[in-house]
């Protein structure tokens, strides 16, 4: 009996220990040593002199930089507004200028400045920094959207534990309706935090709510559907998908140009990146790139709906016999015990 209890305890320790390993690998791998990785920058000018400056910068940076030349400062600013480059260097006789867009990435703007400081020093001119898209005063680093992402994500994946474990006795159609309602509530909470509470968003709150709802609904429906198949391992799967791989690839702290290829590749289609980049485009860049971000969130929602639909078919096909009611009217026996154990496991995971 004691050996069985020990095995039972050790089994329940697997989830938190795997979370420890996964969180360490993900967060340290993504955030501990940020380095430019094909960081896109531009040198303004035309002719041999501009080409020579660009080659000098590229030779000094190697694979860390992708350098292009553009004829005018206005074209460089346009590239920055479309987030096609992270910084642009405008050489001048009395002073040179680095043009950045801090709202796109505070860390990226700092990296771009560091790229061009040595060039200005070699030319013997002072360097002026111009920011064409600064974050609002209430969010000076522009990282508030990342913390908004965390709040909405935790509200979503933690709700999956309640809907999956505590709500497992309910028909899938009822759980789906509850999931829809929870997604609206979570998105509403996120919008209140972004707007009236912390003033991260000074306009377009309806758009922020819409993206928050798409994001939350995608996580919730995917999680509720997966619970049918993964049971107590659902929380671990949700943390891998929407914490370990999601926060690290969202671009909220470091855009992909400051991360290795693995995290940079996931940034292109992961839902957290879709939310953060979509919110940035809406709030700071006149909606540039918003369509792509919305389609990313819609794709994840469709995936969640598909998994939930498959789970409903699976449950209908399985159709277990009703459990006997205990003295208090609730199920007893192995099935009820497994549900209680599963709920405890998921609570520990959250």
CSV table of C-alpha atoms in Angstrom, one decimal:
chain,number,residue,atom,x,y,z
A,1,UNK,CA,0.0,0.0,0.0
A,2,UNK,CA,2.8,2.4,0.9
A,3,UNK,CA,4.7,1.6,-2.3
A,4,UNK,CA,1.5,2.3,-4.3
A,5,UNK,CA,1.1,5.7,-2.6
A,6,UNK,CA,4.7,6.5,-3.3
A,7,UNK,CA,4.3,5.6,-7.0
A,8,UNK,CA,1.2,7.7,-7.1
A,9,UNK,CA,3.0,10.7,-5.6
A,10,UNK,CA,5.9,10.4,-7.9
A,11,UNK,CA,3.6,10.2,-10.9
A,12,UNK,CA,2.0,13.5,-9.9
A,13,UNK,CA,5.4,15.1,-9.6
A,14,UNK,CA,6.1,14.4,-13.3
A,15,UNK,CA,4.1,17.4,-14.5
A,16,UNK,CA,5.7,20.1,-12.3
A,17,UNK,CA,9.2,18.8,-13.0
A,18,UNK,CA,8.6,18.7,-16.8
A,19,UNK,CA,7.3,22.3,-16.4
A,20,UNK,CA,10.5,23.3,-14.7
A,21,UNK,CA,12.6,21.8,-17.4
A,22,UNK,CA,10.4,23.3,-20.2
A,23,UNK,CA,10.2,26.8,-18.7
A,24,UNK,CA,13.9,26.9,-18.1
A,25,UNK,CA,14.8,25.7,-21.7
A,26,UNK,CA,12.2,28.0,-23.3
A,27,UNK,CA,12.8,31.2,-21.3
A,28,UNK,CA,16.6,31.0,-21.0
A,29,UNK,CA,16.9,29.9,-24.6
A,30,UNK,CA,14.8,32.8,-25.8
A,31,UNK,CA,15.7,35.7,-23.5
A,32,UNK,CA,19.1,35.2,-21.7
A,33,UNK,CA,21.4,36.0,-24.6
A,34,UNK,CA,19.6,38.2,-27.1
A,35,UNK,CA,21.8,38.8,-30.2
A,36,UNK,CA,21.0,40.3,-33.6
A,37,UNK,CA,20.1,37.6,-36.1
A,38,UNK,CA,19.8,39.1,-39.6
A,39,UNK,CA,18.6,42.4,-38.0
A,40,UNK,CA,17.3,44.4,-40.9
A,41,UNK,CA,18.8,47.9,-41.1
A,42,UNK,CA,19.1,50.6,-43.8
A,43,UNK,CA,21.7,53.1,-44.9
A,44,UNK,CA,20.2,56.2,-46.6
A,45,UNK,CA,21.9,57.5,-49.7
A,46,UNK,CA,22.7,56.5,-53.3
A,47,UNK,CA,25.8,56.1,-55.3
A,48,UNK,CA,29.2,54.6,-54.4
A,49,UNK,CA,29.5,56.3,-51.0
A,50,UNK,CA,26.2,54.9,-49.7
A,51,UNK,CA,27.1,51.5,-51.0
A,52,UNK,CA,30.5,51.6,-49.3
A,53,UNK,CA,28.9,52.6,-46.0
A,54,UNK,CA,26.4,49.7,-46.3
A,55,UNK,CA,29.2,47.3,-47.0
A,56,UNK,CA,31.2,48.5,-44.0
A,57,UNK,CA,28.2,48.0,-41.7
A,58,UNK,CA,27.5,44.5,-43.2
A,59,UNK,CA,31.1,43.4,-43.1
A,60,UNK,CA,31.3,44.4,-39.4
A,61,UNK,CA,28.0,42.6,-38.5
A,62,UNK,CA,28.2,39.5,-40.6
A,63,UNK,CA,25.2,37.2,-40.3
A,64,UNK,CA,23.9,39.5,-37.4
A,65,UNK,CA,22.8,42.1,-39.9
A,66,UNK,CA,20.9,42.5,-43.2
A,67,UNK,CA,21.8,45.8,-44.6
A,68,UNK,CA,20.2,47.6,-47.5
A,69,UNK,CA,20.4,51.1,-49.0
A,70,UNK,CA,17.5,53.4,-49.7
A,71,UNK,CA,17.7,56.7,-51.6
A,72,UNK,CA,15.9,59.0,-49.2
A,73,UNK,CA,15.1,59.4,-45.5
A,74,UNK,CA,11.4,59.4,-46.4
A,75,UNK,CA,11.7,55.9,-47.9
A,76,UNK,CA,13.6,54.7,-44.8
A,77,UNK,CA,10.8,56.1,-42.6
A,78,UNK,CA,8.2,54.2,-44.7
A,79,UNK,CA,10.2,51.0,-44.2
A,80,UNK,CA,10.2,51.6,-40.5
A,81,UNK,CA,6.5,52.2,-40.4
A,82,UNK,CA,6.0,48.9,-42.2
A,83,UNK,CA,8.4,47.3,-39.8
A,84,UNK,CA,10.6,46.1,-42.7
A,85,UNK,CA,13.7,47.5,-41.0
A,86,UNK,CA,14.6,48.1,-37.4
A,87,UNK,CA,16.7,51.2,-37.9
A,88,UNK,CA,18.0,53.5,-40.6
A,89,UNK,CA,21.3,55.5,-40.7
A,90,UNK,CA,21.2,58.9,-42.4
A,91,UNK,CA,24.8,60.2,-42.9
A,92,UNK,CA,25.4,63.9,-42.6
A,93,UNK,CA,28.3,66.3,-42.8
A,94,UNK,CA,27.8,67.9,-39.3
A,95,UNK,CA,25.7,65.2,-37.7
A,96,UNK,CA,24.4,61.8,-38.6
A,97,UNK,CA,21.0,60.4,-37.6
A,98,UNK,CA,19.6,57.0,-36.6
A,99,UNK,CA,15.9,56.7,-37.3
A,100,UNK,CA,14.1,54.0,-35.2
A,101,UNK,CA,10.5,53.0,-34.3
A,102,UNK,CA,10.6,52.2,-30.6
A,103,UNK,CA,7.0,51.1,-30.5
A,104,UNK,CA,7.9,48.2,-32.8
A,105,UNK,CA,10.6,47.0,-30.4
A,106,UNK,CA,12.4,49.0,-27.7
A,107,UNK,CA,15.2,46.4,-27.6
A,108,UNK,CA,15.4,46.4,-31.4
A,109,UNK,CA,15.7,50.1,-31.5
A,110,UNK,CA,18.6,50.0,-29.0
A,111,UNK,CA,20.3,47.3,-31.1
A,112,UNK,CA,20.0,49.4,-34.2
A,113,UNK,CA,21.6,52.4,-32.4
A,114,UNK,CA,24.5,50.2,-31.3
A,115,UNK,CA,25.0,49.1,-34.9
A,116,UNK,CA,25.5,52.7,-36.1
A,117,UNK,CA,27.3,54.3,-33.2
A,118,UNK,CA,30.8,53.0,-34.3
A,119,UNK,CA,30.1,54.2,-37.9
A,120,UNK,CA,29.3,57.7,-36.7
A,121,UNK,CA,32.4,57.7,-34.5
A,122,UNK,CA,34.6,56.7,-37.5
A,123,UNK,CA,33.1,59.6,-39.4
A,124,UNK,CA,33.8,61.9,-36.6
A,125,UNK,CA,30.3,63.3,-36.3
A,126,UNK,CA,27.8,63.3,-33.5
A,127,UNK,CA,24.8,60.9,-33.8
A,128,UNK,CA,21.2,62.0,-33.3
A,129,UNK,CA,18.5,59.5,-32.6
A,130,UNK,CA,15.0,60.1,-34.0
A,131,UNK,CA,12.0,58.0,-33.0
A,132,UNK,CA,9.2,58.0,-35.6
A,133,UNK,CA,6.8,55.8,-33.5
A,134,UNK,CA,7.3,56.2,-29.8
A,135,UNK,CA,5.1,54.3,-27.3
A,136,UNK,CA,2.6,56.2,-25.2
A,137,UNK,CA,3.8,57.8,-22.0
A,138,UNK,CA,1.9,55.2,-19.9
A,139,UNK,CA,4.0,52.4,-21.6
A,140,UNK,CA,7.4,53.9,-22.2
A,141,UNK,CA,9.2,50.7,-23.1
A,142,UNK,CA,6.4,49.4,-25.3
A,143,UNK,CA,6.4,46.1,-23.5
A,144,UNK,CA,2.9,46.6,-21.9
A,145,UNK,CA,1.3,44.6,-24.7
A,146,UNK,CA,3.5,41.6,-23.8
A,147,UNK,CA,2.2,41.7,-20.2
A,148,UNK,CA,-1.3,42.1,-21.6
A,149,UNK,CA,-0.7,38.9,-23.6
A,150,UNK,CA,0.4,37.1,-20.4
A,151,UNK,CA,-2.8,38.1,-18.6
A,152,UNK,CA,-5.1,37.0,-21.4
A,153,UNK,CA,-3.2,33.8,-21.9
A,154,UNK,CA,-3.3,32.8,-18.2
A,155,UNK,CA,-7.0,33.6,-18.0
A,156,UNK,CA,-7.5,31.4,-21.0
A,157,UNK,CA,-5.4,28.3,-20.3
A,158,UNK,CA,-6.3,28.3,-16.6
A,159,UNK,CA,-10.0,28.3,-17.5
A,160,UNK,CA,-9.3,25.2,-19.6
A,161,UNK,CA,-8.5,23.3,-16.4
A,162,UNK,CA,-11.9,24.3,-15.0
A,163,UNK,CA,-13.9,23.6,-18.1
A,164,UNK,CA,-12.1,20.4,-18.8
A,165,UNK,CA,-11.8,18.7,-15.4
A,166,UNK,CA,-14.7,20.2,-13.4
A,167,UNK,CA,-16.9,20.4,-16.5
A,168,UNK,CA,-16.1,17.0,-17.9
A,169,UNK,CA,-19.5,15.6,-16.9
A,170,UNK,CA,-21.3,18.2,-19.0
A,171,UNK,CA,-22.1,17.6,-22.7
A,172,UNK,CA,-19.6,19.1,-25.1
A,173,UNK,CA,-22.2,21.5,-26.5
A,174,UNK,CA,-22.6,22.9,-23.0
A,175,UNK,CA,-18.9,23.2,-22.5
A,176,UNK,CA,-18.6,24.9,-25.9
A,177,UNK,CA,-21.1,27.5,-24.9
A,178,UNK,CA,-19.3,28.0,-21.6
A,179,UNK,CA,-16.0,28.3,-23.5
A,180,UNK,CA,-17.5,31.0,-25.8
A,181,UNK,CA,-18.7,32.9,-22.7
A,182,UNK,CA,-15.4,32.6,-20.9
A,183,UNK,CA,-13.5,33.9,-24.0
A,184,UNK,CA,-15.7,37.0,-24.1
A,185,UNK,CA,-15.1,37.6,-20.3
A,186,UNK,CA,-11.3,37.1,-20.6
A,187,UNK,CA,-11.1,39.4,-23.6
A,188,UNK,CA,-13.2,42.0,-21.8
A,189,UNK,CA,-10.9,41.9,-18.8
A,190,UNK,CA,-7.8,42.3,-21.0
A,191,UNK,CA,-9.4,45.2,-22.8
A,192,UNK,CA,-10.2,46.9,-19.5
A,193,UNK,CA,-6.6,46.4,-18.3
A,194,UNK,CA,-5.3,47.8,-21.6
A,195,UNK,CA,-7.6,50.8,-21.7
A,196,UNK,CA,-9.1,52.3,-18.6
A,197,UNK,CA,-6.8,50.7,-16.0
A,198,UNK,CA,-3.3,51.0,-17.4
A,199,UNK,CA,-3.9,53.2,-20.5
A,200,UNK,CA,-1.7,51.0,-22.8
A,201,UNK,CA,-4.3,51.6,-25.5
A,202,UNK,CA,-5.4,55.2,-26.0
A,203,UNK,CA,-7.6,54.4,-28.9
A,204,UNK,CA,-9.2,51.5,-30.9
A,205,UNK,CA,-10.3,49.6,-27.8
A,206,UNK,CA,-12.9,47.8,-29.9
A,207,UNK,CA,-10.1,46.5,-32.1
A,208,UNK,CA,-8.1,45.4,-29.1
A,209,UNK,CA,-11.1,43.6,-27.7
A,210,UNK,CA,-11.7,41.8,-31.0
A,211,UNK,CA,-8.1,40.5,-31.2
A,212,UNK,CA,-8.1,39.5,-27.5
A,213,UNK,CA,-11.3,37.6,-28.1
A,214,UNK,CA,-9.9,35.8,-31.2
A,215,UNK,CA,-6.8,35.0,-29.2
A,216,UNK,CA,-8.6,33.8,-26.0
A,217,UNK,CA,-11.2,31.8,-27.9
A,218,UNK,CA,-8.5,30.0,-29.9
A,219,UNK,CA,-6.7,28.9,-26.8
A,220,UNK,CA,-9.9,27.9,-24.9
A,221,UNK,CA,-11.5,25.8,-27.7
A,222,UNK,CA,-8.2,24.1,-28.5
A,223,UNK,CA,-7.7,23.3,-24.8
A,224,UNK,CA,-11.2,22.1,-24.2
A,225,UNK,CA,-11.0,19.8,-27.2
A,226,UNK,CA,-7.6,18.5,-26.3
A,227,UNK,CA,-8.8,17.6,-22.8
A,228,UNK,CA,-10.9,14.8,-24.2
A,229,UNK,CA,-7.8,13.1,-25.4
A,230,UNK,CA,-5.1,14.2,-23.0
A,231,UNK,CA,-7.0,14.4,-19.7
A,232,UNK,CA,-4.6,15.3,-16.8
A,233,UNK,CA,-1.8,16.1,-19.3
A,234,UNK,CA,-3.8,18.9,-20.9
A,235,UNK,CA,-2.4,21.6,-18.6
A,236,UNK,CA,1.2,20.5,-19.5
A,237,UNK,CA,0.3,20.6,-23.2
A,238,UNK,CA,-1.3,24.1,-22.8
A,239,UNK,CA,1.8,25.4,-21.0
A,240,UNK,CA,4.1,24.1,-23.7
A,241,UNK,CA,1.9,25.6,-26.5
A,242,UNK,CA,0.8,28.9,-24.9
A,243,UNK,CA,3.5,29.7,-22.4
A,244,UNK,CA,6.8,28.1,-23.3
A,245,UNK,CA,6.5,28.4,-27.1
A,246,UNK,CA,4.1,31.3,-27.1
A,247,UNK,CA,5.5,34.0,-24.8
A,248,UNK,CA,9.0,33.4,-26.1
A,249,UNK,CA,8.0,33.8,-29.7
A,250,UNK,CA,5.5,36.7,-29.4
A,251,UNK,CA,8.0,39.5,-30.0
A,252,UNK,CA,6.8,41.2,-26.9
A,253,UNK,CA,10.2,41.5,-25.4
A,254,UNK,CA,12.5,40.6,-28.3
A,255,UNK,CA,11.5,40.5,-31.9
A,256,UNK,CA,12.7,37.6,-33.9
A,257,UNK,CA,15.6,39.6,-35.3
A,258,UNK,CA,17.1,39.4,-31.8
A,259,UNK,CA,16.5,35.7,-31.3
A,260,UNK,CA,17.8,32.5,-32.8
A,261,UNK,CA,16.1,30.9,-35.8
A,262,UNK,CA,13.9,28.5,-33.9
A,263,UNK,CA,12.0,31.3,-32.0
A,264,UNK,CA,12.1,33.6,-35.0
A,265,UNK,CA,10.5,31.0,-37.2
A,266,UNK,CA,7.6,30.3,-34.8
A,267,UNK,CA,7.0,34.1,-34.6
A,268,UNK,CA,5.8,34.0,-38.1
A,269,UNK,CA,2.6,31.9,-37.3
A,270,UNK,CA,2.2,31.5,-33.5
A,271,UNK,CA,-0.9,33.1,-32.1
A,272,UNK,CA,0.8,35.1,-29.4
A,273,UNK,CA,2.8,36.9,-32.1
A,274,UNK,CA,-0.3,37.4,-34.0
A,275,UNK,CA,-1.9,39.2,-31.0
A,276,UNK,CA,1.1,41.3,-30.0
A,277,UNK,CA,2.0,42.3,-33.6
A,278,UNK,CA,-1.6,43.0,-34.5
A,279,UNK,CA,-2.1,45.2,-31.4
A,280,UNK,CA,1.1,47.1,-32.2
A,281,UNK,CA,0.0,47.6,-35.8
A,282,UNK,CA,-3.4,48.8,-34.6
A,283,UNK,CA,-2.1,51.2,-31.9
A,284,UNK,CA,1.1,52.6,-33.4
A,285,UNK,CA,1.3,51.9,-37.2
A,286,UNK,CA,-2.1,52.8,-38.6
A,287,UNK,CA,-3.1,49.2,-38.9
A,288,UNK,CA,-0.2,48.1,-41.0
A,289,UNK,CA,0.1,44.3,-40.9
A,290,UNK,CA,-3.2,44.0,-39.0
A,291,UNK,CA,-4.8,41.7,-41.7
A,292,UNK,CA,-2.0,39.1,-41.4
A,293,UNK,CA,-2.2,39.1,-37.7
A,294,UNK,CA,-6.0,38.7,-37.7
A,295,UNK,CA,-5.8,35.8,-40.1
A,296,UNK,CA,-3.2,34.1,-37.8
A,297,UNK,CA,-5.6,34.4,-34.9
A,298,UNK,CA,-8.5,33.2,-37.0
A,299,UNK,CA,-6.5,30.2,-38.1
A,300,UNK,CA,-5.8,29.2,-34.5
A,301,UNK,CA,-9.5,29.7,-33.6
A,302,UNK,CA,-10.5,27.4,-36.5
A,303,UNK,CA,-8.0,24.8,-35.3
A,304,UNK,CA,-9.5,25.0,-31.8
A,305,UNK,CA,-13.0,24.6,-33.2
A,306,UNK,CA,-11.9,21.6,-35.3
A,307,UNK,CA,-10.3,19.9,-32.3
A,308,UNK,CA,-13.4,20.6,-30.2
A,309,UNK,CA,-15.6,19.1,-32.9
A,310,UNK,CA,-13.5,16.0,-33.2
A,311,UNK,CA,-13.6,15.7,-29.3
A,312,UNK,CA,-17.4,15.9,-29.4
A,313,UNK,CA,-17.5,13.0,-31.9
A,314,UNK,CA,-15.1,11.0,-29.8
A,315,UNK,CA,-17.2,11.5,-26.6
A,316,UNK,CA,-20.4,10.7,-28.4
A,317,UNK,CA,-18.9,7.5,-29.8
A,318,UNK,CA,-17.5,6.4,-26.4
A,319,UNK,CA,-20.8,7.1,-24.6
A,320,UNK,CA,-19.8,5.7,-21.2
A,321,UNK,CA,-22.5,4.3,-18.9
A,322,UNK,CA,-23.7,6.7,-16.2
A,323,UNK,CA,-21.8,6.4,-12.9
A,324,UNK,CA,-23.8,5.3,-9.9
A,325,UNK,CA,-24.8,8.2,-7.6
A,326,UNK,CA,-23.4,8.3,-4.1
A,327,UNK,CA,-25.2,9.4,-1.0
A,328,UNK,CA,-24.6,13.1,-2.0
A,329,UNK,CA,-25.9,12.6,-5.5
A,330,UNK,CA,-22.4,12.6,-7.1
A,331,UNK,CA,-20.6,9.8,-8.9
A,332,UNK,CA,-18.7,7.3,-6.9
A,333,UNK,CA,-16.2,4.6,-7.8
A,334,UNK,CA,-13.2,4.6,-10.0
A,335,UNK,CA,-14.5,7.1,-12.6
A,336,UNK,CA,-15.3,9.7,-9.9
A,337,UNK,CA,-12.0,9.1,-8.3
A,338,UNK,CA,-10.1,9.5,-11.5
A,339,UNK,CA,-12.0,12.8,-12.2
A,340,UNK,CA,-11.0,14.2,-8.7
A,341,UNK,CA,-7.4,13.1,-9.2
A,342,UNK,CA,-7.3,14.6,-12.7
A,343,UNK,CA,-8.7,17.9,-11.4
A,344,UNK,CA,-6.1,18.0,-8.6
A,345,UNK,CA,-3.4,17.3,-11.1
A,346,UNK,CA,-4.5,20.2,-13.4
A,347,UNK,CA,-4.9,22.5,-10.4
A,348,UNK,CA,-1.3,21.9,-9.4
A,349,UNK,CA,-0.3,22.5,-13.1
A,350,UNK,CA,-2.0,25.9,-13.2
